[in-house]
CSV table of C-alpha atoms in Angstrom, one decimal:
chain,number,residue,atom,x,y,z
A,55,UNK,CA,-9.9,38.3,-35.5
A,56,UNK,CA,-9.6,41.1,-36.8
A,57,UNK,CA,-6.5,42.9,-36.2
A,58,UNK,CA,-8.2,46.3,-34.1
A,59,UNK,CA,-9.4,43.6,-32.1
A,60,UNK,CA,-6.4,41.3,-31.8
A,61,UNK,CA,-4.1,45.4,-30.7
A,62,UNK,CA,-6.3,45.3,-28.4
A,63,UNK,CA,-5.7,42.3,-26.5
A,64,UNK,CA,-2.1,42.2,-26.6
A,65,UNK,CA,-2.8,45.8,-25.2
A,66,UNK,CA,-4.5,44.4,-22.2
A,67,UNK,CA,-2.0,41.4,-21.4
A,68,UNK,CA,1.0,43.5,-21.6
A,69,UNK,CA,-1.2,46.0,-18.7
A,70,UNK,CA,-1.3,43.2,-16.9
A,71,UNK,CA,2.3,41.7,-17.1
A,72,UNK,CA,3.8,45.2,-16.3
A,73,UNK,CA,0.9,45.4,-13.7
A,74,UNK,CA,2.6,42.4,-12.3
A,75,UNK,CA,6.0,43.8,-12.4
A,76,UNK,CA,5.1,47.1,-10.7
A,77,UNK,CA,3.5,45.0,-7.9
A,78,UNK,CA,6.6,43.5,-7.4
A,79,UNK,CA,9.3,45.9,-7.5
A,80,UNK,CA,6.4,47.3,-5.2
A,81,UNK,CA,7.0,45.2,-2.5
A,82,UNK,CA,10.2,44.1,-2.7
A,83,UNK,CA,11.1,48.1,-2.2
A,84,UNK,CA,8.8,48.3,0.9
A,85,UNK,CA,10.6,45.2,2.9
A,86,UNK,CA,11.4,46.1,6.3
A,87,UNK,CA,14.8,46.4,6.1
A,88,UNK,CA,18.2,46.5,8.8
A,89,UNK,CA,21.2,48.1,8.5
A,90,UNK,CA,24.1,46.5,9.5
A,91,UNK,CA,27.2,48.3,10.1
A,92,UNK,CA,30.7,45.5,8.7
A,93,UNK,CA,33.8,45.8,7.2
A,94,UNK,CA,33.7,49.6,7.0
A,95,UNK,CA,30.3,49.4,5.2
A,96,UNK,CA,26.6,50.1,5.5
A,97,UNK,CA,25.3,46.8,4.3
A,98,UNK,CA,21.5,46.9,4.2
A,99,UNK,CA,19.8,44.0,5.1
A,100,UNK,CA,15.8,42.7,4.6
A,101,UNK,CA,14.7,42.0,7.7
A,102,UNK,CA,12.5,38.4,6.1
A,103,UNK,CA,15.2,36.7,4.6
A,104,UNK,CA,14.6,33.5,2.7
A,105,UNK,CA,17.3,31.8,1.3
A,106,UNK,CA,20.8,32.8,2.2
A,107,UNK,CA,24.4,31.4,0.9
A,108,UNK,CA,27.5,31.0,3.4
A,109,UNK,CA,30.9,31.5,2.8
A,110,UNK,CA,31.9,31.3,6.1
A,111,UNK,CA,32.3,27.8,8.8
A,112,UNK,CA,31.6,30.1,11.9
A,113,UNK,CA,28.6,31.6,10.8
A,114,UNK,CA,27.2,28.6,9.6
A,115,UNK,CA,27.6,26.8,12.8
A,116,UNK,CA,26.2,29.5,14.7
A,117,UNK,CA,22.7,29.5,12.1
A,118,UNK,CA,22.6,26.3,12.8
A,119,UNK,CA,23.0,26.3,16.8
A,120,UNK,CA,20.4,29.2,16.9
A,121,UNK,CA,18.2,26.5,14.1
A,122,UNK,CA,18.5,29.3,11.1
A,123,UNK,CA,18.4,27.2,8.0
A,124,UNK,CA,20.2,28.0,5.3
A,125,UNK,CA,19.9,27.5,0.9
A,126,UNK,CA,23.8,27.4,-0.1
A,127,UNK,CA,26.7,27.5,1.3
A,128,UNK,CA,31.0,25.9,0.9
A,129,UNK,CA,31.2,23.1,1.1
A,130,UNK,CA,34.9,22.0,0.1
A,131,UNK,CA,37.3,22.2,2.9
A,132,UNK,CA,34.3,22.0,4.7
A,133,UNK,CA,34.8,21.1,8.8
A,134,UNK,CA,33.6,16.9,9.3
A,135,UNK,CA,31.3,17.7,11.9
A,136,UNK,CA,29.3,19.7,9.7
A,137,UNK,CA,29.3,16.7,7.5
A,138,UNK,CA,25.5,16.6,7.3
A,139,UNK,CA,24.7,19.5,5.2
A,140,UNK,CA,28.0,19.0,3.2
A,141,UNK,CA,25.8,16.1,2.6
A,142,UNK,CA,22.4,17.4,2.3
A,143,UNK,CA,22.2,17.4,-1.3
A,144,UNK,CA,18.8,20.4,-0.6
A,145,UNK,CA,21.9,23.1,0.3
A,146,UNK,CA,23.7,24.2,-2.8
A,147,UNK,CA,27.5,23.9,-2.4
A,148,UNK,CA,28.5,26.6,-3.4
A,149,UNK,CA,32.4,25.8,-3.7
A,150,UNK,CA,34.5,27.1,-1.4
A,151,UNK,CA,35.1,30.1,0.7
A,152,UNK,CA,38.7,30.4,-0.9
A,153,UNK,CA,37.3,29.6,-4.3
A,154,UNK,CA,32.9,30.8,-4.6
A,155,UNK,CA,31.4,29.2,-7.5
A,156,UNK,CA,29.3,32.4,-8.2
A,157,UNK,CA,27.1,31.4,-10.8
A,158,UNK,CA,26.0,29.5,-8.3
A,159,UNK,CA,25.2,31.7,-6.0
A,160,UNK,CA,23.6,33.5,-8.5
A,161,UNK,CA,20.9,30.3,-9.2
A,162,UNK,CA,20.3,30.5,-5.2
A,163,UNK,CA,19.1,34.1,-5.6
A,164,UNK,CA,20.4,35.4,-2.5
A,165,UNK,CA,19.5,37.7,-0.4
A,166,UNK,CA,21.8,37.8,1.8
A,167,UNK,CA,25.2,36.4,1.2
A,168,UNK,CA,27.9,36.1,4.1
A,169,UNK,CA,31.3,35.9,3.5
A,170,UNK,CA,34.9,35.1,5.3
A,171,UNK,CA,36.1,37.9,6.7
A,172,UNK,CA,39.8,36.6,5.0
A,173,UNK,CA,38.9,37.1,1.5
A,174,UNK,CA,37.8,40.4,1.7
A,175,UNK,CA,38.7,40.9,-2.3
A,176,UNK,CA,35.2,39.0,-3.3
A,177,UNK,CA,32.8,41.9,-2.1
A,178,UNK,CA,32.5,43.6,-4.7
A,179,UNK,CA,31.8,40.4,-6.9
A,180,UNK,CA,29.6,39.1,-4.3
A,181,UNK,CA,27.8,42.9,-4.2
A,182,UNK,CA,26.1,42.2,-7.5
A,183,UNK,CA,23.9,39.5,-6.3
A,184,UNK,CA,22.8,40.4,-3.4
A,185,UNK,CA,24.3,42.3,0.1
A,186,UNK,CA,26.6,41.2,1.1
A,187,UNK,CA,28.5,40.9,5.4
A,188,UNK,CA,31.9,39.5,6.0
A,189,UNK,CA,32.1,37.3,9.6
A,190,UNK,CA,35.0,35.3,10.8
A,191,UNK,CA,38.1,35.6,13.3
A,192,UNK,CA,39.6,38.9,13.3
A,193,UNK,CA,43.6,38.5,13.6
A,194,UNK,CA,44.2,37.6,17.3
A,195,UNK,CA,41.4,39.0,18.0
A,196,UNK,CA,39.3,35.4,18.5
A,197,UNK,CA,37.2,35.3,21.6
A,198,UNK,CA,35.7,38.7,20.9
A,199,UNK,CA,34.8,37.7,17.2
A,200,UNK,CA,33.5,35.3,18.1
A,201,UNK,CA,30.8,36.7,20.3
A,202,UNK,CA,31.4,39.9,17.8
A,203,UNK,CA,29.8,37.3,15.4
A,204,UNK,CA,26.4,35.4,17.5
A,205,UNK,CA,25.7,38.8,17.3
A,206,UNK,CA,26.0,40.0,14.3
A,207,UNK,CA,23.9,36.6,13.2
A,208,UNK,CA,21.3,37.5,16.5
A,209,UNK,CA,20.3,40.9,15.3
A,210,UNK,CA,20.8,40.4,11.2
A,211,UNK,CA,18.0,37.5,11.7
A,212,UNK,CA,16.3,38.8,14.8
A,213,UNK,CA,17.2,36.2,17.2
A,214,UNK,CA,19.1,38.6,19.6
A,215,UNK,CA,18.0,36.8,23.0
A,216,UNK,CA,19.1,33.5,22.3
A,217,UNK,CA,22.8,34.6,20.8
A,218,UNK,CA,23.0,36.9,24.1
A,219,UNK,CA,22.1,33.1,25.8
A,220,UNK,CA,25.1,31.5,23.7
A,221,UNK,CA,27.7,34.3,24.9
A,222,UNK,CA,26.7,34.6,28.5
A,223,UNK,CA,27.4,30.1,28.2
A,224,UNK,CA,31.3,31.0,26.8
A,225,UNK,CA,31.9,33.3,29.0
A,226,UNK,CA,30.6,31.4,32.1
A,227,UNK,CA,33.0,28.4,30.4
A,228,UNK,CA,36.0,31.3,29.9
A,229,UNK,CA,36.2,32.0,33.6
A,230,UNK,CA,36.2,28.4,34.8
A,231,UNK,CA,38.5,27.6,32.7
A,232,UNK,CA,40.5,30.6,33.5
A,233,UNK,CA,40.2,30.1,37.1
A,234,UNK,CA,41.2,25.8,36.2
A,235,UNK,CA,44.3,26.9,34.5
A,236,UNK,CA,45.0,29.9,36.9
A,237,UNK,CA,45.7,27.2,39.2
A,238,UNK,CA,48.1,25.1,37.3
A,239,UNK,CA,52.1,26.2,36.7
A,240,UNK,CA,52.7,24.0,33.6
A,241,UNK,CA,53.6,25.8,30.6
A,242,UNK,CA,52.7,25.2,26.6
A,243,UNK,CA,53.2,25.5,23.2
A,244,UNK,CA,51.0,25.2,20.6
A,245,UNK,CA,52.1,24.4,17.5
A,246,UNK,CA,51.3,23.8,14.2
A,247,UNK,CA,52.3,20.7,12.1
A,248,UNK,CA,52.9,20.9,8.6
A,249,UNK,CA,54.9,18.5,6.2
A,250,UNK,CA,57.8,17.6,9.1
A,251,UNK,CA,57.6,21.2,10.1
A,252,UNK,CA,56.7,22.6,12.8
A,253,UNK,CA,55.1,26.4,13.4
A,254,UNK,CA,54.1,28.3,17.0
A,255,UNK,CA,52.4,30.5,18.2
A,256,UNK,CA,52.6,33.7,20.6
A,257,UNK,CA,50.0,35.5,22.7
A,258,UNK,CA,49.4,38.0,18.9
A,259,UNK,CA,48.1,35.3,17.1
A,260,UNK,CA,45.2,33.5,16.1
A,261,UNK,CA,45.5,31.2,18.7
A,262,UNK,CA,46.8,33.8,21.2
A,263,UNK,CA,42.8,33.7,23.3
A,264,UNK,CA,44.2,31.1,24.9
A,265,UNK,CA,47.5,33.0,26.3
A,266,UNK,CA,45.1,36.2,26.7
A,267,UNK,CA,41.8,35.3,28.0
A,268,UNK,CA,42.4,31.5,29.5
A,269,UNK,CA,45.6,32.0,31.0
A,270,UNK,CA,47.4,29.3,29.3
A,271,UNK,CA,51.4,30.1,30.6
A,272,UNK,CA,53.9,30.2,27.1
A,273,UNK,CA,57.0,28.1,27.3
A,274,UNK,CA,57.8,30.8,24.3
A,275,UNK,CA,56.4,33.8,25.5
A,276,UNK,CA,59.3,35.7,23.2
A,277,UNK,CA,56.7,34.8,20.5
A,278,UNK,CA,55.4,37.8,18.9
A,279,UNK,CA,53.3,38.5,15.8
A,280,UNK,CA,49.7,38.1,14.4
A,281,UNK,CA,51.2,35.1,11.5
A,282,UNK,CA,47.9,33.7,10.3
A,283,UNK,CA,50.5,30.9,9.9
A,284,UNK,CA,53.0,30.3,13.4
A,285,UNK,CA,56.4,31.1,13.1
A,286,UNK,CA,58.8,27.5,12.2
A,287,UNK,CA,60.3,26.5,14.6
A,288,UNK,CA,62.5,23.5,15.0
A,289,UNK,CA,63.3,19.9,17.4
A,290,UNK,CA,65.5,21.7,18.7
A,291,UNK,CA,63.8,25.0,19.7
A,292,UNK,CA,60.7,22.9,21.8
A,293,UNK,CA,63.4,20.8,23.4
A,294,UNK,CA,65.4,23.8,24.7
A,295,UNK,CA,61.7,25.7,25.4
A,296,UNK,CA,60.8,22.2,27.0
A,297,UNK,CA,57.6,22.7,27.3
A,298,UNK,CA,55.4,20.8,30.0
A,299,UNK,CA,51.7,20.6,27.4
A,300,UNK,CA,52.2,20.2,23.8
A,301,UNK,CA,48.8,20.7,21.5
A,302,UNK,CA,49.2,19.2,18.2
A,303,UNK,CA,47.6,20.8,15.1
A,304,UNK,CA,47.7,18.4,12.3
A,305,UNK,CA,47.5,20.3,8.7
A,306,UNK,CA,47.8,17.8,6.2
A,307,UNK,CA,44.9,15.9,8.2
A,308,UNK,CA,42.8,18.2,6.8
A,309,UNK,CA,44.0,20.1,3.6
A,310,UNK,CA,45.9,17.0,2.2
A,311,UNK,CA,43.3,14.3,4.1
A,312,UNK,CA,46.5,11.8,5.1
A,313,UNK,CA,47.2,12.3,9.2
A,314,UNK,CA,50.4,12.3,10.2
A,315,UNK,CA,52.4,9.2,11.9
A,316,UNK,CA,52.7,10.6,15.6
A,317,UNK,CA,56.2,9.2,15.1
A,318,UNK,CA,57.1,12.0,12.6
A,319,UNK,CA,55.8,14.0,15.4
A,320,UNK,CA,57.2,13.0,18.9
A,321,UNK,CA,60.7,12.6,16.9
A,322,UNK,CA,63.6,11.6,19.5
A,323,UNK,CA,63.8,15.0,20.7
A,324,UNK,CA,60.7,15.4,21.8
A,325,UNK,CA,60.3,12.7,24.1
A,326,UNK,CA,63.2,14.6,26.1
A,327,UNK,CA,60.7,17.1,26.5
A,328,UNK,CA,58.8,17.4,29.8
A,329,UNK,CA,55.1,17.2,27.6
A,330,UNK,CA,56.3,13.7,26.5
A,331,UNK,CA,57.1,12.4,29.9
A,332,UNK,CA,54.1,14.3,31.4
A,333,UNK,CA,52.2,12.1,28.7
A,334,UNK,CA,50.8,16.1,27.5
A,335,UNK,CA,51.1,15.7,24.0
A,336,UNK,CA,47.6,16.9,23.2
A,337,UNK,CA,46.0,16.5,19.3
A,338,UNK,CA,43.6,18.6,18.7
A,339,UNK,CA,41.0,18.3,15.3
A,340,UNK,CA,41.9,20.5,13.0
A,341,UNK,CA,38.6,20.4,12.0
A,342,UNK,CA,37.9,22.7,14.5
A,343,UNK,CA,41.7,24.8,14.9
A,344,UNK,CA,42.0,25.0,11.3
A,345,UNK,CA,38.7,24.8,9.5
A,346,UNK,CA,36.6,25.9,11.9
A,347,UNK,CA,37.1,29.1,13.9
A,348,UNK,CA,34.5,31.9,15.2
A,349,UNK,CA,31.5,30.3,15.9
A,350,UNK,CA,29.8,28.5,18.8
A,351,UNK,CA,30.4,24.5,17.4
A,352,UNK,CA,34.4,24.6,17.2
A,353,UNK,CA,35.0,27.1,20.1
A,354,UNK,CA,33.5,24.8,22.1
A,355,UNK,CA,35.8,21.8,21.2
A,356,UNK,CA,38.5,24.1,20.6
A,357,UNK,CA,37.5,24.6,24.8
A,358,UNK,CA,37.4,21.3,26.0
A,359,UNK,CA,40.3,20.3,24.0
A,360,UNK,CA,42.7,22.6,26.2
A,361,UNK,CA,41.7,21.9,29.5
A,362,UNK,CA,42.1,18.3,28.5
A,363,UNK,CA,45.6,18.9,29.6
A,364,UNK,CA,44.6,20.2,33.2
A,365,UNK,CA,42.3,17.6,34.2
């Protein structure tokens, strides 16, 4: 082949490659998009989503309930009721919601990333890879956050009717529970137990929905503030307020993988409370209460567990 012919062939092949590039770029740019207002940002997302990475547990739950697949997920600190997805080798492990593995996220080549709204500091890095939205529980607005998360997922994946049906189920269940709880005069404390330390939560906390939306009567209504970790209290405080119901979240069971000895929690002072005498010390599943949140699976679990004290 002479030099002139080689040049012509090279030019022809180059034109094919460039034409292919132009075609791909055109296809990407002409995809229909939707705009989502999220965390003070306007995010433009393709209507046709094929590769999604999820860090927020509640978003995972909602996608699973709505039959929406994802190719990457935060498997570290994932609650046990999602173990089927953690064990699925076809779903890429992209780290944890606290420590994302950006290289693995990028390798999935996502067209959408759903992060936890607790870690907005990560947004800039995620946004370099793909359009990113943040979902999760917003402060003390647990119930409304859960429903808003569903609405957002329904809008992004164009399954609004299915999402609205799930929201209706939640509203009906909450109304039914409140009706039953209103009939009781029992007062309750919600306690996070962590390494021999007790913390409790008030009406403005991440768990305040049980008081605000379900009508559970608080044994310590003076507890204020919206700390995610609660207010540290003592056994003496618990006995002084003498709750009829004590709900306990064992943090160590999920963060340290070591379940607390019940005798350690229910010490001699706790045994003097009405809750202990009535057999109403209820251990809540920390997978749903501490690791989960803002999704349909965990929220229904939480409601069912709260209701045990009123049956």
